[in-house]
Structure formats: structure tokens, C-alpha cells
Amino acid sequence: MPKLTRRQKENIKKTDSIIYSNLEDAIKVLKETATAKFIETVELHANLYIDPKYADQQLRTTVTLPHGIGKVLTIAVLTSEANFNEAETAGADIVGSDSLIEDISKGNINFDLLVATPDMMPKLAKLGRVLGPKGLMPSPKSGTVSNTLTATLTEFKKGKFEYKADKTGIVHVNFGKVDFSENQLQENLTALYKSLEQNRPPGVKGRYFKSLFICTSMGPSIQLDLNTFD
């Protein structure tokens, strides 16, 4: 195991066994401990009292953060030829019908998000094994199956994205970049927390949050007090 650098040791001292109840302090430490030589992504890891094997305890939803997450999505639209012009005008990067399905079936997936009109969904069914594991299969719940392409694409271009709990009940989600201002990160994280609260699965009857941690791509985990956002 490689030895820790002096800076890494100092960063651990700032976060080890400390639970931050003040969001401003937590974000300040988050930025101070981001020492990689690239612009790190900022992440929230929320451990929830849910068991996703039960339908009423599953969490999958979308959110638009006030300041985005610092990533411009490449969006593909699967629709009939009659809608090609609307999709392109609304900002789609890739637009296609049967030819796009063929490309996807060959593993040519050069997009971050796939939006489809309802009439194309039967044709997409056979690609579930390709798109599903990558989290790219369009679904009404995620807002990626739509007949209103202009409105849908406008929302996603503004930063709307999907997140969900994994099979262990943990949500891993980005909420910005380390070069965002402290205020921007605080506002994004607060909006994300509110989204989690508002989308509490109906099967959760008692406590909802087990733990909340934030970190950068290469930085140490910073634990937040569960009452931080109250």
C-alpha cells in the first residue's frame, strides 16, 4: 500500500470521526480537501432505510439543480422521421429512428441520455439488455419517454438528470464540480436533499436517512449530521 502524503494525512484529520452539522463548514472542508490535479466532481452518498426489492420502497426520480452539475449532456432522440426537425431544433445531439436502433444494437452508444417517443418503445424492447445496465433505457418515470420533445429536451439541456437508489438502498449522485463556489454547492446540495425528501418511497414508514456523506472524486468522505438541513 502506498504511503499517504502529508497533505492526505492533513485532509483525513479534517474529516475523520467528525460529523458536520453546519453545511457551510462542510462545504468549505470539502473544497479544502480537493487536491487532485484536475477539477473533481462533488458527490453525495445517501444511505436510506429502504429495501428496493419491494416496489413501494424503490427510489428513482429526476431533479434539476439550481446550478447544474457542470456537465453538458450528449442527448440522443429516438423518434419517427416526422419529428427529426423538432428534435434537432430543440437541441438533440443525435436524432434517428431505425438506424439509431441498429447503431445501439451494435454497441455504438455515444450519448449520455436517450429520449424516445412512445411509438418507438416497442422497437427498443429488444435493446433492454444493452441499455438497461448502463442506465440509458428510456422510461416515463424518468421523463425520457415523451411526445413533447421540445419541452423535454429543454429541461434536460438545463441540467435535469435522473438518480436512483442502488440495490442496497444507497443513492450515489453528483451535485457539481469542485470549482463551483461554496454558495453554489450549498444550494445544489440543499435542492438535492429536498428532492430526496419529496420522493420518499411510500413504503418507508419510520426513519428515512441512515447517513449522509459528501466527497470529491479523490477526496475523503465528509459526514453530515442528519439534522443539517432542518
XYZ file of C-alpha atoms in Angstrom:
230
model
C 0.000 0.000 0.000
C 1.461 3.409 -0.973
C 2.272 5.780 1.864
C -0.040 8.711 2.480
C 1.341 12.115 1.619
C 1.472 14.850 4.235
C -1.453 16.608 2.576
C -3.537 13.425 2.553
C -2.873 12.938 6.265
C -3.946 16.525 6.954
C -7.129 16.002 4.952
C -8.007 12.882 6.932
C -7.609 14.818 10.201
C -10.193 17.326 8.956
C -12.774 14.632 8.248
C -12.054 11.535 10.333
C -14.690 10.897 13.034
C -16.160 14.377 12.543
C -19.868 14.836 11.829
C -20.633 18.268 10.388
C -23.916 19.888 11.387
C -23.129 23.161 9.628
C -23.402 22.887 5.852
C -21.210 25.926 5.226
C -18.362 24.373 7.230
C -18.768 21.011 5.494
C -18.604 22.545 2.020
C -15.562 24.608 2.987
C -13.717 21.478 4.143
C -14.881 19.647 1.013
C -13.182 22.223 -1.198
C -10.072 22.422 1.002
C -9.512 18.659 0.787
C -9.862 18.506 -3.009
C -6.224 18.385 -4.016
C -6.228 16.407 -7.267
C -4.653 17.959 -10.343
C -7.980 18.039 -12.170
C -11.401 19.521 -11.493
C -13.007 16.931 -9.255
C -16.683 16.024 -9.247
C -18.572 16.569 -5.995
C -20.725 13.682 -4.784
C -23.473 12.899 -2.279
C -23.830 9.378 -0.900
C -27.128 8.981 0.960
C -27.752 5.700 2.776
C -31.502 5.214 3.183
C -33.742 2.962 5.238
C -35.261 1.354 2.153
C -35.275 -2.142 0.698
C -35.519 -1.744 -3.102
C -36.592 -5.362 -3.604
C -40.048 -4.133 -2.568
C -41.845 -1.998 -5.168
C -43.064 0.546 -2.600
C -39.522 1.144 -1.333
C -37.854 1.886 -4.648
C -36.463 5.328 -5.420
C -35.977 6.569 -8.971
C -36.677 10.153 -9.927
C -35.332 13.267 -11.632
C -34.130 16.618 -10.361
C -32.885 19.913 -11.763
C -30.304 21.582 -9.532
C -30.061 25.400 -9.369
C -26.540 25.486 -10.812
C -26.432 22.241 -12.794
C -23.704 19.665 -12.220
C -21.027 21.036 -14.512
C -21.609 18.536 -17.280
C -23.147 19.101 -20.703
C -25.093 16.010 -21.704
C -24.959 14.476 -25.158
C -28.604 13.675 -25.844
C -29.905 11.203 -28.416
C -33.534 11.145 -29.532
C -35.241 8.093 -30.954
C -38.330 9.097 -32.888
C -40.041 8.919 -36.271
C -38.660 10.934 -39.168
C -41.553 13.388 -38.897
C -40.122 14.626 -35.580
C -36.474 14.894 -36.621
C -36.576 18.645 -37.241
C -38.261 19.404 -33.900
C -35.719 17.300 -32.005
C -32.750 18.909 -33.742
C -34.132 22.419 -33.233
C -34.684 21.667 -29.527
C -31.025 20.760 -29.100
C -30.752 16.999 -29.613
C -27.201 15.966 -30.491
C -28.192 12.709 -32.177
C -31.544 12.022 -33.852
C -32.609 8.806 -35.505
C -35.124 6.039 -35.942
C -34.361 2.509 -37.117
C -30.772 3.440 -37.972
C -30.189 4.637 -34.396
C -31.621 1.392 -33.030
C -29.225 -0.518 -35.265
C -26.262 1.547 -34.039
C -27.214 0.914 -30.409
C -27.596 -2.823 -31.033
C -24.002 -2.830 -32.317
C -22.791 -1.165 -29.134
C -22.348 2.281 -30.659
C -23.510 4.276 -27.654
C -22.010 7.752 -27.873
C -24.583 9.631 -25.807
C -25.298 10.284 -22.121
C -29.090 10.293 -22.346
C -31.629 8.668 -24.646
C -35.078 10.199 -25.130
C -37.730 8.284 -27.070
C -41.250 8.983 -28.245
C -43.822 6.383 -27.082
C -44.296 4.921 -30.578
C -40.641 3.817 -30.613
C -40.691 1.939 -27.306
C -41.798 -1.442 -28.750
C -38.751 -1.352 -31.018
C -36.499 -0.531 -28.066
C -37.642 -3.521 -26.013
C -35.048 -5.803 -27.596
C -32.268 -3.423 -26.523
C -33.063 -3.624 -22.818
C -30.014 -5.787 -22.155
C -27.786 -3.218 -23.843
C -29.284 -0.031 -22.421
C -30.524 -1.250 -19.034
C -27.157 -1.927 -17.350
C -25.933 1.498 -18.485
C -28.993 3.247 -17.058
C -29.934 4.512 -20.517
C -33.265 2.761 -21.123
C -35.944 5.445 -21.577
C -38.840 5.332 -19.128
C -41.892 7.513 -18.424
C -40.864 7.836 -14.768
C -37.522 9.370 -15.662
C -39.151 11.709 -18.173
C -37.267 10.206 -21.098
C -40.354 8.838 -22.869
C -42.225 11.824 -24.228
C -44.273 13.182 -27.115
C -43.388 16.764 -26.183
C -39.814 16.728 -27.408
C -39.176 20.470 -27.261
C -40.194 20.785 -23.610
C -38.434 17.565 -22.612
C -35.147 18.423 -24.305
C -35.217 21.964 -22.909
C -35.458 20.563 -19.357
C -32.586 18.133 -19.826
C -30.418 20.758 -21.511
C -30.952 22.952 -18.446
C -29.463 20.228 -16.266
C -32.306 17.884 -15.373
C -30.994 14.394 -14.596
C -32.122 11.116 -13.117
C -30.899 9.447 -9.946
C -31.914 6.292 -8.140
C -31.087 4.142 -5.144
C -28.926 1.095 -5.781
C -29.941 -2.387 -4.663
C -28.538 -1.749 -1.169
C -30.616 1.404 -0.686
C -27.828 3.926 -1.251
C -28.087 6.914 -3.578
C -24.814 7.936 -5.229
C -25.242 11.226 -7.072
C -23.118 14.140 -8.284
C -24.115 17.671 -7.345
C -21.444 19.792 -9.005
C -17.745 20.372 -9.519
C -15.139 21.451 -7.008
C -14.633 24.730 -8.885
C -18.227 25.753 -8.121
C -18.496 28.440 -5.460
C -19.297 27.378 -1.902
C -22.708 29.003 -2.221
C -23.482 27.158 -5.462
C -22.569 23.818 -3.894
C -24.660 24.553 -0.805
C -27.691 25.448 -2.919
C -27.283 22.390 -5.141
C -26.890 20.045 -2.181
C -29.884 21.545 -0.396
C -32.021 21.130 -3.522
C -30.875 17.528 -3.845
C -31.706 16.783 -0.217
C -35.174 18.294 -0.680
C -35.673 16.117 -3.756
C -34.805 13.020 -1.727
C -37.289 14.051 0.953
C -40.061 14.835 -1.523
C -39.619 11.481 -3.250
C -39.597 9.354 -0.104
C -40.972 5.942 -1.161
C -44.476 5.261 0.243
C -43.259 2.050 1.882
C -40.968 3.974 4.252
C -42.903 4.393 7.493
C -40.192 5.304 10.004
C -36.767 6.876 9.669
C -35.662 7.558 6.117
C -31.990 8.588 6.257
C -29.297 6.334 7.744
C -26.321 8.509 6.860
C -25.227 11.313 4.560
C -21.705 11.724 3.207
C -20.247 14.159 0.693
C -16.873 13.938 -1.026
C -14.943 14.862 -4.131
C -13.713 12.331 -6.686
C -10.397 11.818 -4.889
C -11.052 13.408 -1.509
C -12.025 11.940 1.873
C -15.642 11.396 2.902
C -17.268 14.108 4.995
C -20.195 13.011 7.150
C -23.164 15.315 7.587
C -25.379 15.359 10.639
C -28.857 14.131 9.719
C -30.303 17.386 11.068
C -28.088 19.576 8.887
C -30.930 20.567 6.562
C -33.620 21.083 9.230
